[in-house]
Tab-separated table of C-alpha atoms in Angstrom:
chain	number	residue	atom	x	y	z
A	1	MET	CA	95.800	-5.106	98.456
A	2	PRO	CA	99.087	-3.966	96.847
A	3	THR	CA	99.142	-0.588	95.102
A	4	LEU	CA	99.610	-0.731	91.326
A	5	ASN	CA	103.125	0.478	90.521
A	6	THR	CA	103.728	1.792	86.983
A	7	ARG	CA	105.924	4.173	84.991
A	8	PRO	CA	105.858	5.510	81.434
A	9	PRO	CA	108.238	3.833	78.925
A	10	THR	CA	111.423	5.729	78.131
A	11	CYS	CA	111.184	4.833	74.389
A	12	VAL	CA	115.002	4.905	74.332
A	13	VAL	CA	116.926	2.346	72.259
A	14	PRO	CA	119.119	0.296	74.634
A	15	TRP	CA	122.726	-0.648	73.994
A	16	PRO	CA	122.810	-4.019	72.232
A	17	LEU	CA	124.177	-7.481	72.825
A	18	ILE	CA	125.105	-8.688	69.323
A	19	LEU	CA	125.576	-12.360	68.450
A	20	VAL	CA	127.810	-12.916	65.409
A	21	GLU	CA	127.853	-16.565	64.395
A	22	GLY	CA	128.842	-18.581	61.356
A	23	GLY	CA	131.054	-21.269	59.921
A	24	GLU	CA	134.791	-21.506	60.111
A	25	LYS	CA	136.842	-18.593	58.700
A	26	SER	CA	133.737	-16.568	57.901
A	27	GLY	CA	134.982	-13.308	59.448
A	28	LYS	CA	133.399	-13.322	62.915
A	29	SER	CA	136.473	-12.018	64.740
A	30	TRP	CA	137.202	-9.535	61.958
A	31	MET	CA	133.853	-7.800	62.468
A	32	PHE	CA	134.781	-6.805	66.011
A	33	ALA	CA	138.208	-5.617	64.871
A	34	GLU	CA	136.428	-3.359	62.361
A	35	LEU	CA	134.127	-1.983	65.060
A	36	SER	CA	137.078	-1.147	67.313
A	37	ALA	CA	138.399	1.255	64.655
A	38	SER	CA	135.158	3.258	64.519
A	39	PRO	CA	135.406	6.895	65.670
A	40	LYS	CA	131.973	6.496	67.281
A	41	VAL	CA	133.145	4.071	69.974
A	42	GLY	CA	135.391	4.478	72.969
A	43	ARG	CA	137.562	1.957	74.737
A	44	CYS	CA	137.405	-1.489	73.083
A	45	LEU	CA	138.149	-4.687	75.008
A	46	TRP	CA	138.768	-8.068	73.340
A	47	LEU	CA	138.282	-11.150	75.535
A	48	ASP	CA	139.780	-14.085	73.650
A	49	LEU	CA	138.472	-17.458	74.841
A	50	GLY	CA	140.403	-20.063	72.936
A	51	GLU	CA	140.333	-18.580	69.414
A	52	GLY	CA	143.776	-16.909	69.510
A	53	SER	CA	142.987	-14.010	67.142
A	54	ALA	CA	143.228	-11.102	69.570
A	55	ASP	CA	146.889	-10.200	69.043
A	56	GLU	CA	147.023	-10.576	65.260
A	57	TYR	CA	144.117	-8.268	64.440
A	58	GLY	CA	145.247	-5.434	66.714
A	59	ASP	CA	146.577	-3.186	63.932
A	60	ALA	CA	144.775	-4.807	61.000
A	61	ILE	CA	142.354	-1.936	60.372
A	62	THR	CA	144.324	1.280	60.907
A	63	GLY	CA	147.929	0.130	61.158
A	64	SER	CA	148.025	0.733	64.923
A	65	PRO	CA	146.244	-1.042	67.805
A	66	THR	CA	142.555	-0.179	68.082
A	67	TYR	CA	141.615	-2.336	71.081
A	68	GLU	CA	143.009	-3.846	74.275
A	69	VAL	CA	143.358	-7.567	74.960
A	70	VAL	CA	141.741	-8.648	78.231
A	71	VAL	CA	144.107	-10.893	80.215
A	72	HIS	CA	142.786	-13.940	82.090
A	73	ASP	CA	144.167	-17.285	83.290
A	74	GLY	CA	141.538	-19.510	81.648
A	75	SER	CA	139.562	-20.222	84.827
A	76	TRP	CA	135.881	-19.413	85.176
A	77	ALA	CA	136.575	-17.096	88.118
A	78	SER	CA	139.132	-15.121	86.120
A	79	ILE	CA	136.906	-14.853	83.038
A	80	LEU	CA	133.851	-13.770	85.034
A	81	GLY	CA	135.939	-11.312	87.021
A	82	GLN	CA	137.227	-9.633	83.864
A	83	VAL	CA	133.700	-9.335	82.442
A	84	GLN	CA	132.592	-7.767	85.720
A	85	ALA	CA	135.481	-5.293	85.485
A	86	ALA	CA	134.552	-4.465	81.867
A	87	HIS	CA	130.923	-3.990	82.948
A	88	ALA	CA	132.067	-1.509	85.614
A	89	GLU	CA	134.287	0.341	83.122
A	90	ALA	CA	131.397	0.701	80.660
A	91	LYS	CA	129.217	2.051	83.439
A	92	ARG	CA	131.903	4.581	84.424
A	93	ALA	CA	132.409	5.727	80.830
A	94	ARG	CA	128.680	6.234	80.252
A	95	ALA	CA	128.341	8.253	83.470
A	96	ALA	CA	131.290	10.416	82.363
A	97	GLY	CA	129.688	11.097	78.954
A	98	GLU	CA	132.409	9.219	77.050
A	99	PRO	CA	131.822	7.216	73.833
A	100	PRO	CA	130.480	3.703	74.475
A	101	VAL	CA	132.841	0.990	75.658
A	102	CYS	CA	132.882	-2.111	73.427
A	103	LEU	CA	133.421	-5.630	74.740
A	104	GLY	CA	134.023	-8.510	72.341
A	105	ILE	CA	134.041	-12.148	73.501
A	106	ASP	CA	135.484	-14.657	71.046
A	107	SER	CA	133.957	-17.186	71.388
A	108	MET	CA	130.944	-18.309	73.400
A	109	THR	CA	131.158	-21.737	71.784
A	110	LEU	CA	134.439	-22.508	73.511
A	111	LEU	CA	133.213	-21.007	76.782
A	112	TRP	CA	130.216	-23.346	76.694
A	113	GLU	CA	132.515	-26.286	75.951
A	114	MET	CA	134.603	-25.317	78.991
A	115	LEU	CA	131.521	-25.325	81.233
A	116	LYS	CA	130.406	-28.698	79.878
A	117	ASP	CA	133.865	-30.127	80.567
A	118	TRP	CA	133.634	-28.770	84.117
A	119	ALA	CA	130.283	-30.514	84.516
A	120	GLY	CA	131.710	-33.782	83.227
A	121	GLU	CA	134.693	-33.565	85.558
A	122	ARG	CA	132.423	-33.000	88.557
A	123	ALA	CA	130.078	-35.773	87.510
A	124	SER	CA	132.931	-38.271	87.136
A	125	LYS	CA	133.567	-37.976	90.888
A	126	THR	CA	130.046	-38.953	91.953
A	127	ASP	CA	129.631	-42.379	93.538
A	128	SER	CA	127.357	-43.663	90.771
A	129	ASN	CA	129.711	-42.651	87.961
A	130	ARG	CA	132.777	-43.935	89.785
A	131	ALA	CA	131.083	-47.299	90.146
A	132	ARG	CA	130.058	-47.243	86.480
A	133	LEU	CA	133.617	-46.422	85.366
A	134	ALA	CA	135.046	-49.126	87.612
A	135	ARG	CA	132.920	-51.671	85.759
A	136	ASP	CA	133.571	-50.158	82.329
A	137	PRO	CA	136.294	-47.487	81.892
A	138	GLY	CA	134.684	-46.476	78.601
A	139	ALA	CA	131.194	-45.996	80.043
A	140	GLU	CA	129.282	-42.768	79.457
A	141	ILE	CA	129.422	-40.238	82.275
A	142	LYS	CA	125.916	-39.355	83.472
A	143	ILE	CA	125.697	-35.705	84.523
A	144	PRO	CA	123.021	-35.255	87.217
A	145	ASN	CA	120.543	-32.396	87.119
A	146	HIS	CA	122.013	-30.485	90.049
A	147	ILE	CA	125.344	-30.159	88.228
A	148	TRP	CA	123.609	-28.973	85.054
A	149	ASN	CA	121.777	-26.428	87.206
A	150	ASP	CA	125.136	-25.116	88.428
A	151	VAL	CA	126.413	-24.906	84.844
A	152	HIS	CA	123.393	-22.929	83.653
A	153	ALA	CA	123.600	-20.664	86.717
A	154	ARG	CA	127.207	-19.796	85.820
A	155	TRP	CA	126.253	-19.111	82.223
A	156	GLN	CA	123.283	-16.959	83.205
A	157	ARG	CA	125.389	-14.881	85.574
A	158	LEU	CA	127.705	-14.013	82.699
A	159	MET	CA	124.807	-13.356	80.327
A	160	ARG	CA	123.187	-10.969	82.774
A	161	LEU	CA	126.365	-8.863	82.732
A	162	LEU	CA	126.343	-8.832	78.930
A	163	MET	CA	122.620	-8.085	78.661
A	164	THR	CA	122.954	-5.086	80.992
A	165	PHE	CA	126.262	-3.870	79.533
A	166	GLU	CA	126.259	-0.068	79.310
A	167	GLY	CA	127.928	-0.072	75.914
A	168	ILE	CA	128.227	-2.424	72.942
A	169	ALA	CA	128.684	-6.127	73.723
A	170	VAL	CA	129.582	-8.469	70.857
A	171	VAL	CA	129.871	-12.244	71.211
A	172	THR	CA	130.850	-14.759	68.560
A	173	ALA	CA	129.800	-18.388	68.204
A	174	ARG	CA	130.278	-21.188	65.733
A	175	GLY	CA	127.341	-22.271	63.578
A	176	LYS	CA	126.911	-25.138	61.159
A	177	ASP	CA	124.443	-27.363	59.310
A	178	VAL	CA	123.525	-30.531	61.178
A	179	ILE	CA	121.277	-33.505	60.563
A	180	LYS	CA	117.669	-32.644	61.405
A	181	ILE	CA	116.210	-34.572	64.327
A	182	GLY	CA	112.483	-35.306	64.313
A	183	ASP	CA	110.049	-35.166	67.213
A	184	ASP	CA	110.692	-38.865	67.814
A	185	GLY	CA	114.381	-38.179	68.462
A	186	LYS	CA	115.512	-39.874	65.226
A	187	PRO	CA	117.322	-38.278	62.254
A	188	VAL	CA	115.086	-37.121	59.392
A	189	GLU	CA	116.436	-38.592	56.171
A	190	GLY	CA	117.437	-36.033	53.539
A	191	GLU	CA	116.815	-32.948	55.737
A	192	ARG	CA	119.298	-30.612	57.391
A	193	ASP	CA	119.024	-28.065	60.178
A	194	TYR	CA	121.228	-25.216	61.376
A	195	LYS	CA	122.722	-25.127	64.852
A	196	VAL	CA	124.488	-22.402	66.825
A	197	GLU	CA	127.046	-24.172	69.006
A	198	ALA	CA	126.496	-22.563	72.396
A	199	GLN	CA	124.066	-22.627	75.300
A	200	ARG	CA	120.556	-22.942	73.890
A	201	ASN	CA	119.307	-19.520	75.078
A	202	LEU	CA	122.089	-17.436	73.541
A	203	GLN	CA	120.019	-16.508	70.469
A	204	PHE	CA	117.080	-15.469	72.683
A	205	ASP	CA	119.236	-13.285	74.935
A	206	ALA	CA	120.964	-11.445	72.075
A	207	THR	CA	119.486	-8.166	70.845
A	208	VAL	CA	120.608	-8.877	67.269
A	209	TRP	CA	121.538	-12.195	65.667
A	210	VAL	CA	123.967	-11.933	62.736
A	211	ARG	CA	125.016	-14.882	60.575
A	212	LEU	CA	128.174	-14.895	58.451
A	213	SER	CA	129.185	-17.214	55.632
A	214	ARG	CA	132.264	-17.586	53.440
A	215	ASP	CA	130.190	-17.631	50.252
A	216	ALA	CA	127.305	-15.228	51.002
A	217	HIS	CA	126.646	-11.728	52.275
A	218	PRO	CA	126.020	-11.186	56.014
A	219	GLN	CA	122.466	-11.815	57.198
A	220	ILE	CA	120.511	-10.386	60.115
A	221	VAL	CA	118.627	-13.473	61.250
A	222	GLY	CA	116.666	-11.769	64.008
A	223	ALA	CA	116.548	-8.486	65.886
A	224	ARG	CA	114.714	-7.164	68.919
A	225	SER	CA	114.346	-3.630	67.570
A	226	LYS	CA	111.556	-1.201	66.730
A	227	HIS	CA	113.594	-0.066	63.720
A	228	LEU	CA	114.825	-3.348	62.200
A	229	ARG	CA	111.836	-5.535	63.160
A	230	ILE	CA	113.129	-8.900	61.960
A	231	ARG	CA	111.342	-11.776	63.650
A	232	TYR	CA	113.157	-15.097	63.596
A	233	GLY	CA	110.967	-17.800	62.062
A	234	ARG	CA	108.463	-15.297	60.617
A	235	ASP	CA	110.482	-12.798	58.579
A	236	GLU	CA	113.113	-13.661	56.012
A	237	ALA	CA	116.653	-13.065	57.184
A	238	ARG	CA	117.754	-9.654	55.908
A	239	VAL	CA	120.773	-9.835	53.631
A	240	VAL	CA	123.028	-6.790	54.084
A	241	PRO	CA	125.989	-6.610	51.672
A	242	ASN	CA	129.156	-5.161	53.210
A	243	MET	CA	127.515	-4.850	56.614
A	244	THR	CA	129.639	-3.625	59.516
A	245	LEU	CA	128.812	-3.614	63.201
A	246	GLU	CA	129.200	0.168	63.220
A	247	SER	CA	126.422	0.599	60.655
A	248	LEU	CA	124.288	-2.027	62.403
A	249	VAL	CA	124.517	-0.320	65.804
A	250	PHE	CA	124.317	3.347	64.857
A	251	GLU	CA	122.214	3.214	61.668
A	252	GLY	CA	120.206	0.005	61.894
A	253	LEU	CA	119.411	-0.021	65.613
A	254	ARG	CA	119.851	3.775	65.892
A	255	CYS	CA	121.764	3.710	69.142
A	256	GLY	CA	123.154	7.052	70.237
A	257	VAL	CA	124.244	9.255	73.111
A	258	ASN	CA	120.915	8.766	74.895
A	259	SER	CA	121.026	4.965	74.767
A	260	GLN	CA	120.857	3.170	78.080
A	261	PRO	CA	121.350	-0.395	79.299
A	262	ARG	CA	118.439	-2.787	79.289
A	263	ASP	CA	116.139	-2.425	82.282
A	264	LEU	CA	116.396	-6.084	83.185
A	265	VAL	CA	114.634	-7.215	86.341
A	266	GLN	CA	115.792	-10.716	87.210
A	267	LEU	CA	112.960	-13.159	87.799
A	268	GLY	CA	113.001	-16.259	89.912
A	269	ARG	CA	112.935	-17.546	93.460
A	270	GLU	CA	113.978	-15.516	96.468
A	271	ARG	CA	117.723	-15.638	96.850
A	272	THR	CA	119.344	-17.131	99.929
A	273	PRO	CA	121.484	-15.008	102.280
A	274	GLU	CA	124.505	-17.046	101.171
A	275	GLU	CA	123.929	-16.095	97.514
A	276	ILE	CA	123.739	-12.409	98.452
A	277	ARG	CA	126.920	-12.784	100.509
A	278	ASP	CA	128.775	-14.407	97.605
A	279	ASP	CA	127.731	-11.591	95.241
A	280	ALA	CA	128.939	-8.997	97.757
A	281	LEU	CA	132.308	-10.705	98.108
A	282	GLY	CA	132.637	-10.986	94.318
A	283	THR	CA	132.115	-7.331	93.365
A	284	VAL	CA	134.048	-4.083	93.802
A	285	ASP	CA	131.295	-1.876	92.380
A	286	ARG	CA	129.835	0.502	94.976
A	287	ASP	CA	126.416	0.692	93.307
A	288	ASP	CA	126.187	-3.095	93.180
A	289	LEU	CA	126.940	-3.243	96.905
A	290	LEU	CA	124.273	-0.635	97.634
A	291	GLY	CA	121.746	-2.758	95.754
A	292	LEU	CA	122.828	-5.868	97.660
A	293	LEU	CA	122.561	-3.965	100.942
A	294	ALA	CA	118.986	-2.975	100.116
A	295	GLU	CA	118.239	-6.621	99.339
A	296	ALA	CA	119.826	-7.729	102.623
A	297	LYS	CA	117.687	-5.256	104.588
A	298	HIS	CA	114.465	-6.507	103.029
A	299	PRO	CA	112.163	-8.091	105.640
A	300	GLU	CA	112.768	-11.438	103.922
A	301	HIS	CA	116.406	-11.347	105.116
A	302	ALA	CA	116.132	-9.089	108.170
A	303	GLY	CA	118.415	-10.388	110.903
A	304	ALA	CA	119.891	-13.095	108.648
A	305	THR	CA	123.276	-14.352	109.831
A	306	ILE	CA	125.864	-15.807	107.481
A	307	VAL	CA	129.388	-17.191	107.751
A	308	ASN	CA	131.689	-14.522	106.312
A	309	GLU	CA	134.944	-14.895	104.389
A	310	HIS	CA	136.868	-15.183	107.662
A	311	GLY	CA	134.801	-18.129	108.890
A	312	ASP	CA	132.966	-15.988	111.467
A	313	GLU	CA	129.230	-15.504	111.940
A	314	GLU	CA	128.107	-12.013	110.948
A	315	LEU	CA	124.860	-10.269	110.161
A	316	LEU	CA	124.405	-10.190	106.384
A	317	ALA	CA	123.695	-6.440	106.259
A	318	GLU	CA	126.700	-5.665	108.468
A	319	MET	CA	128.961	-7.776	106.249
A	320	ILE	CA	127.878	-5.864	103.140
A	321	GLU	CA	128.346	-2.516	104.888
A	322	ARG	CA	131.855	-3.592	105.908
A	323	ARG	CA	132.551	-4.709	102.359
A	324	GLY	CA	131.413	-1.296	101.132
A	325	ARG	CA	133.891	0.448	103.414
A	326	GLU	CA	136.670	-1.808	102.161
A	327	VAL	CA	135.808	-1.032	98.529
A	328	THR	CA	135.777	2.730	99.081
A	329	GLY	CA	139.192	2.568	100.747
A	330	ARG	CA	138.162	3.522	104.255
A	331	PRO	CA	139.549	1.112	106.869
A	332	ALA	CA	136.985	-1.002	108.628
A	333	PRO	CA	137.639	-3.393	111.502
A	334	ARG	CA	136.401	-6.928	111.176
A	335	GLN	CA	132.981	-7.053	112.720
A	336	GLN	CA	132.246	-10.127	114.769
A	337	ARG	CA	129.193	-11.058	116.698
A	338	PRO	CA	129.484	-10.867	120.493
A	339	GLN	CA	131.415	-13.782	121.954
A	340	GLN	CA	128.426	-15.098	123.854
A	341	GLN	CA	126.438	-15.406	120.605
A	342	ARG	CA	129.096	-17.381	118.748
A	343	GLY	CA	129.989	-21.028	118.930
A	344	GLY	CA	126.492	-22.476	119.017
A	345	ARG	CA	124.988	-20.778	122.125
A	346	GLN	CA	127.139	-22.430	124.766
A	347	GLY	CA	124.438	-22.039	127.416
A	348	ASN	CA	121.976	-24.157	125.444
A	349	ARG	CA	122.326	-27.810	126.605
A	350	PHE	CA	120.857	-29.183	123.377
A	351	ALA	CA	123.253	-27.115	121.229
A	352	LYS	CA	126.203	-28.159	123.404
A	353	HIS	CA	125.287	-31.842	123.070
A	354	LYS	CA	124.902	-31.395	119.298
A	355	THR	CA	128.381	-29.832	119.040
A	356	GLU	CA	129.931	-32.607	121.115
A	357	GLN	CA	128.197	-35.239	118.996
A	358	ALA	CA	129.435	-33.559	115.806
A	359	ALA	CA	132.995	-33.711	117.104
A	360	GLN	CA	132.629	-37.430	117.779
A	361	ASP	CA	131.165	-38.006	114.337
A	362	VAL	CA	134.159	-36.500	112.549
A	363	PRO	CA	135.792	-39.498	110.832
A	364	ALA	CA	139.506	-39.961	111.128
A	365	ALA	CA	141.564	-39.558	107.962
A	366	PRO	CA	142.353	-42.953	106.400
A	367	PRO	CA	145.973	-44.069	107.098
A	368	GLU	CA	146.755	-44.475	103.407
A	369	ALA	CA	145.703	-40.903	102.605
A	370	GLY	CA	149.155	-39.506	103.206
A	371	GLN	CA	151.097	-42.047	101.185
A	372	SER	CA	150.751	-39.996	97.974
A	373	PRO	CA	150.422	-36.489	99.389
A	374	ASP	CA	150.759	-34.700	96.062
A	375	GLU	CA	147.900	-36.546	94.359
A	376	PRO	CA	144.516	-34.758	94.104
A	377	ALA	CA	142.274	-35.490	97.071
A	378	ASP	CA	139.503	-37.915	96.178
A	379	ALA	CA	135.799	-37.431	96.862
A	380	GLU	CA	135.820	-39.597	100.016
A	381	LEU	CA	138.663	-37.643	101.595
A	382	LEU	CA	137.050	-34.317	100.683
A	383	GLY	CA	133.796	-35.526	102.211
A	384	ARG	CA	135.602	-36.345	105.464
A	385	LEU	CA	137.240	-32.918	105.413
A	386	GLY	CA	133.912	-31.175	104.833
A	387	ARG	CA	132.341	-32.961	107.811
A	388	ALA	CA	135.317	-32.055	109.990
A	389	LEU	CA	135.022	-28.366	109.103
A	390	THR	CA	131.250	-28.439	109.530
A	391	ALA	CA	131.688	-29.782	113.055
A	392	CYS	CA	133.711	-26.618	113.765
A	393	GLY	CA	130.881	-24.385	112.509
A	394	SER	CA	132.394	-23.723	109.077
A	395	THR	CA	129.431	-24.873	106.993
A	396	SER	CA	129.417	-22.812	103.784
A	397	GLY	CA	131.607	-23.495	100.766
A	398	PRO	CA	133.317	-20.047	100.694
A	399	ALA	CA	134.039	-20.226	104.437
A	400	GLN	CA	135.612	-23.686	104.128
A	401	VAL	CA	137.751	-22.547	101.201
A	402	ALA	CA	138.878	-19.498	103.211
A	403	VAL	CA	139.891	-21.762	106.124
A	404	ALA	CA	141.763	-24.090	103.759
A	405	ASN	CA	143.617	-21.177	102.128
A	406	ALA	CA	144.847	-19.981	105.517
A	407	LEU	CA	145.920	-23.407	106.753
A	408	ILE	CA	147.780	-24.536	103.603
A	409	GLY	CA	149.358	-21.153	102.823
A	410	ARG	CA	148.185	-20.760	99.233
A	411	ASN	CA	145.017	-19.648	97.471
A	412	ILE	CA	142.551	-22.119	95.979
A	413	LYS	CA	139.083	-21.471	94.574
A	414	ASP	CA	137.517	-24.816	95.457
A	415	LEU	CA	138.293	-27.666	97.864
A	416	THR	CA	138.687	-30.021	94.903
A	417	GLU	CA	142.034	-28.291	94.212
A	418	LEU	CA	143.481	-29.711	97.443
A	419	THR	CA	146.040	-32.497	97.384
A	420	ARG	CA	145.631	-35.578	99.560
A	421	GLY	CA	148.327	-34.271	101.907
A	422	ASP	CA	146.572	-30.912	102.216
A	423	ALA	CA	143.216	-32.529	102.984
A	424	VAL	CA	144.673	-34.820	105.662
A	425	ARG	CA	146.525	-31.964	107.360
A	426	ILE	CA	143.508	-29.633	107.420
A	427	GLY	CA	141.195	-32.455	108.476
A	428	ARG	CA	143.347	-33.384	111.468
A	429	GLN	CA	143.524	-29.735	112.576
A	430	ALA	CA	139.751	-29.459	112.237
A	431	GLN	CA	139.309	-32.690	114.222
A	432	ALA	CA	141.374	-31.275	117.073
A	433	ALA	CA	139.378	-28.024	117.012
A	434	ALA	CA	136.046	-29.888	116.944
A	435	ARG	CA	136.861	-31.556	120.269
A	436	GLN	CA	137.424	-28.236	122.051
A	437	GLN	CA	134.792	-26.561	124.198
A	438	ASN	CA	134.170	-23.939	121.500
A	439	PRO	CA	135.031	-25.560	118.136
A	440	ARG	CA	134.411	-22.408	116.091
A	441	GLN	CA	136.696	-20.343	118.320
A	442	ALA	CA	139.356	-23.038	118.257
A	443	LEU	CA	139.300	-23.216	114.459
A	444	GLY	CA	139.409	-19.410	114.272
A	445	ALA	CA	142.496	-19.412	116.478
A	446	LEU	CA	144.197	-21.916	114.159
A	447	VAL	CA	143.381	-19.752	111.129
A	448	ALA	CA	144.581	-16.573	112.853
A	449	GLN	CA	147.869	-18.237	113.866
A	450	ALA	CA	148.417	-19.526	110.320
A	451	LEU	CA	147.817	-16.073	108.817
A	452	LYS	CA	150.135	-14.498	111.382
A	453	SER	CA	152.874	-17.016	110.540
A	454	ARG	CA	152.498	-16.288	106.804
A	455	GLN	CA	152.757	-12.563	107.459
A	456	THR	CA	155.872	-13.071	109.596
A	457	GLN	CA	157.503	-15.187	106.900
A	458	SER	CA	156.763	-12.622	104.207
A	459	THR	CA	158.318	-9.760	106.214
A	460	THR	CA	161.366	-11.612	107.533
A	461	PRO	CA	163.513	-11.193	104.327
A	462	GLN	CA	162.819	-7.452	104.272
A	463	GLN	CA	163.780	-7.070	107.910
A	464	THR	CA	166.938	-9.102	107.332
A	465	GLY	CA	167.862	-6.908	104.374
A	466	LYS	CA	167.371	-3.748	106.381
A	467	ALA	CA	169.556	-5.077	109.158
A	468	ALA	CA	172.257	-5.968	106.650
């Protein structure tokens, strides 16, 4: 029987995640600008997601800039990466005893719209939706559950960073009155409801929920706090004239130098080795890597082998240890499994037959695929490419993207960014590799040669200049 594991509560007020929502031009962005001028806070970071207010409000409070604008390229990877970097900076500042870092995201409404658009774009490429659109170009796109699951997983990954932020996190969202919908799914005549335009769990995840209006004082709609104690749906929203986020955080919630991040233990199913690998490749934080290493060494994943970012098989724990050495700046050679253990156990007759069969099953690229090489690759062509790479032992998404990056000479984040010409070229190279005695080794040789050629091309102008 397991031993009961307990600890006493710390009774410390954690740093908050504050939701500020309201109608148009109600002052949501302004509240964060005010907070950034407070002498009680440290470095302030403004992540503008489609609102366009970050530059204008820089000197609005004191006459000189009081925050920094976080730069991103609009992609999910760039946005998430910047939040991860802000999370690491807040952690560093707290460990150094500095005033709390503030992160403002303006707004979560537009971020959620971006994720929904991404879901719709993915769904439009499914066979069922393509057939539906062929019959009726104006037909509704049906988004399947597995795509919605991916959308919510992306959102939750970002929210976990905000909920464990070791400083003050502020997010804005748009809110408005909408027609009330009854239990039968039909509008209720003469009744209105209020809706926060974002992912449905945003209000639950926030520590404090603030509502702004152009014609009323700010209201605290709900708060998870032993000092404020405002329960949404049970207590009246607290009206606070002239409220500022500074007074809310340091007087209302009573945060202070002893505040700590939320002790948030993520619940859910056991993670796969590939998910742990992806987290390790996506972070530069040493403590995060140590936690991932402990997870990789759990008996659940002991001896687990994954395909690393180079397309090679590697023990999960060894990959994370190597990643840790790279992050700390100490050189680490690429670790590969012994040659006799790679390439599908060449001595196993069943495995050899399976590899040969996979090579035969790789479909040839359609002749018309190269006629418009600059057009985006369609789902059929990408499916053929995926099967070709799988036959070479490159089975995971990150590994296939890494192979594609090397062979086309530029960086992409997903195979859907490939052109038709790119997909045909990579597919034919993968076909040739799949017919070799060791397909994985053959594909690795192609990747290594491509990387070597890119390196040679990048150094040639410098060498020419020196000679001149």
